[in-house]
Amino acid sequence: MTSTGTGDELSFARDIRPLFREKDRDSMMRAFDLFDYADVVEHADAIVGMLRSGKMPCDGAWPASQVDKLQQWIDQGKPA
């Protein structure tokens, strides 16, 4: 699942943070801040698990490609 070409590494700021909408952030603020790199890193496995199970977001599941992108970012070491 790791990319071999240069420039294929995902970043939180460029690739992951934009996946989360303001309403996603608002609904999860009691647990963690989806716009905060450190919070997402700390809870990354739980977040991807909730996305895969359909428990998050509350208004409908993400497309598999977006969940896969988040998983790829995790697998790459969660670069900022």
One Martini backbone bead per residue (centre of mass of N, CA, C, O) as a GRO file, in nm:
protein
   80
    1MET     BB    1   0.050   0.066  -0.008
    2THR     BB    2   0.304   0.191  -0.071
    3SER     BB    3   0.464   0.430  -0.226
    4THR     BB    4   0.730   0.488  -0.479
    5GLY     BB    5   0.689   0.765  -0.556
    6THR     BB    6   0.739   1.079  -0.574
    7GLY     BB    7   0.500   1.266  -0.396
    8ASP     BB    8   0.308   1.031  -0.239
    9GLU     BB    9   0.302   1.163   0.021
   10LEU     BB   10   0.109   1.225   0.274
   11SER     BB   11  -0.077   1.491   0.439
   12PHE     BB   12  -0.256   1.644   0.665
   13ALA     BB   13  -0.293   1.932   0.549
   14ARG     BB   14  -0.352   1.841   0.242
   15ASP     BB   15  -0.526   1.542   0.272
   16ILE     BB   16  -0.686   1.510   0.557
   17ARG     BB   17  -0.821   1.762   0.677
   18PRO     BB   18  -1.021   1.809   0.421
   19LEU     BB   19  -1.212   1.559   0.487
   20PHE     BB   20  -1.308   1.737   0.716
   21ARG     BB   21  -1.579   1.877   0.847
   22GLU     BB   22  -1.720   2.096   1.052
   23LYS     BB   23  -1.944   1.891   1.151
   24ASP     BB   24  -1.745   1.674   1.234
   25ARG     BB   25  -1.597   1.835   1.444
   26ASP     BB   26  -1.835   1.916   1.623
   27SER     BB   27  -1.927   1.612   1.691
   28MET     BB   28  -1.612   1.540   1.817
   29MET     BB   29  -1.504   1.746   2.042
   30ARG     BB   30  -1.534   1.573   2.305
   31ALA     BB   31  -1.291   1.380   2.207
   32PHE     BB   32  -1.185   1.545   1.940
   33ASP     BB   33  -0.982   1.719   1.693
   34LEU     BB   34  -0.999   1.704   1.343
   35PHE     BB   35  -0.801   1.974   1.301
   36ASP     BB   36  -0.585   1.824   1.482
   37TYR     BB   37  -0.305   1.659   1.448
   38ALA     BB   38  -0.255   1.532   1.732
   39ASP     BB   39  -0.539   1.411   1.765
   40VAL     BB   40  -0.540   1.234   1.510
   41VAL     BB   41  -0.294   1.069   1.576
   42GLU     BB   42  -0.396   0.953   1.852
   43HIS     BB   43  -0.693   0.856   1.693
   44ALA     BB   44  -0.662   0.709   1.414
   45ASP     BB   45  -0.766   0.417   1.457
   46ALA     BB   46  -1.048   0.497   1.557
   47ILE     BB   47  -1.134   0.662   1.314
   48VAL     BB   48  -1.109   0.443   1.096
   49GLY     BB   49  -1.301   0.248   1.237
   50MET     BB   50  -1.554   0.433   1.227
   51LEU     BB   51  -1.556   0.464   0.921
   52ARG     BB   52  -1.577   0.159   0.845
   53SER     BB   53  -1.850   0.115   1.025
   54GLY     BB   54  -2.033   0.401   0.998
   55LYS     BB   55  -2.022   0.591   1.268
   56MET     BB   56  -1.857   0.773   1.068
   57PRO     BB   57  -2.036   0.983   0.992
   58CYS     BB   58  -2.368   1.062   1.085
   59ASP     BB   59  -2.460   1.126   0.756
   60GLY     BB   60  -2.253   0.919   0.630
   61ALA     BB   61  -2.050   0.749   0.444
   62TRP     BB   62  -1.758   0.711   0.324
   63PRO     BB   63  -1.569   0.665   0.083
   64ALA     BB   64  -1.335   0.429   0.037
   65SER     BB   65  -1.111   0.623  -0.070
   66GLN     BB   66  -1.095   0.794   0.193
   67VAL     BB   67  -1.027   0.571   0.391
   68ASP     BB   68  -0.773   0.480   0.240
   69LYS     BB   69  -0.621   0.745   0.272
   70LEU     BB   70  -0.605   0.740   0.578
   71GLN     BB   71  -0.458   0.467   0.596
   72GLN     BB   72  -0.211   0.551   0.433
   73TRP     BB   73  -0.120   0.771   0.626
   74ILE     BB   74  -0.075   0.584   0.862
   75ASP     BB   75   0.128   0.390   0.712
   76GLN     BB   76   0.332   0.649   0.666
   77GLY     BB   77   0.332   0.791   0.975
   78LYS     BB   78   0.172   1.063   0.993
   79PRO     BB   79   0.219   1.314   0.827
   80ALA     BB   80   0.209   1.669   0.835
   0.00000   0.00000   0.00000
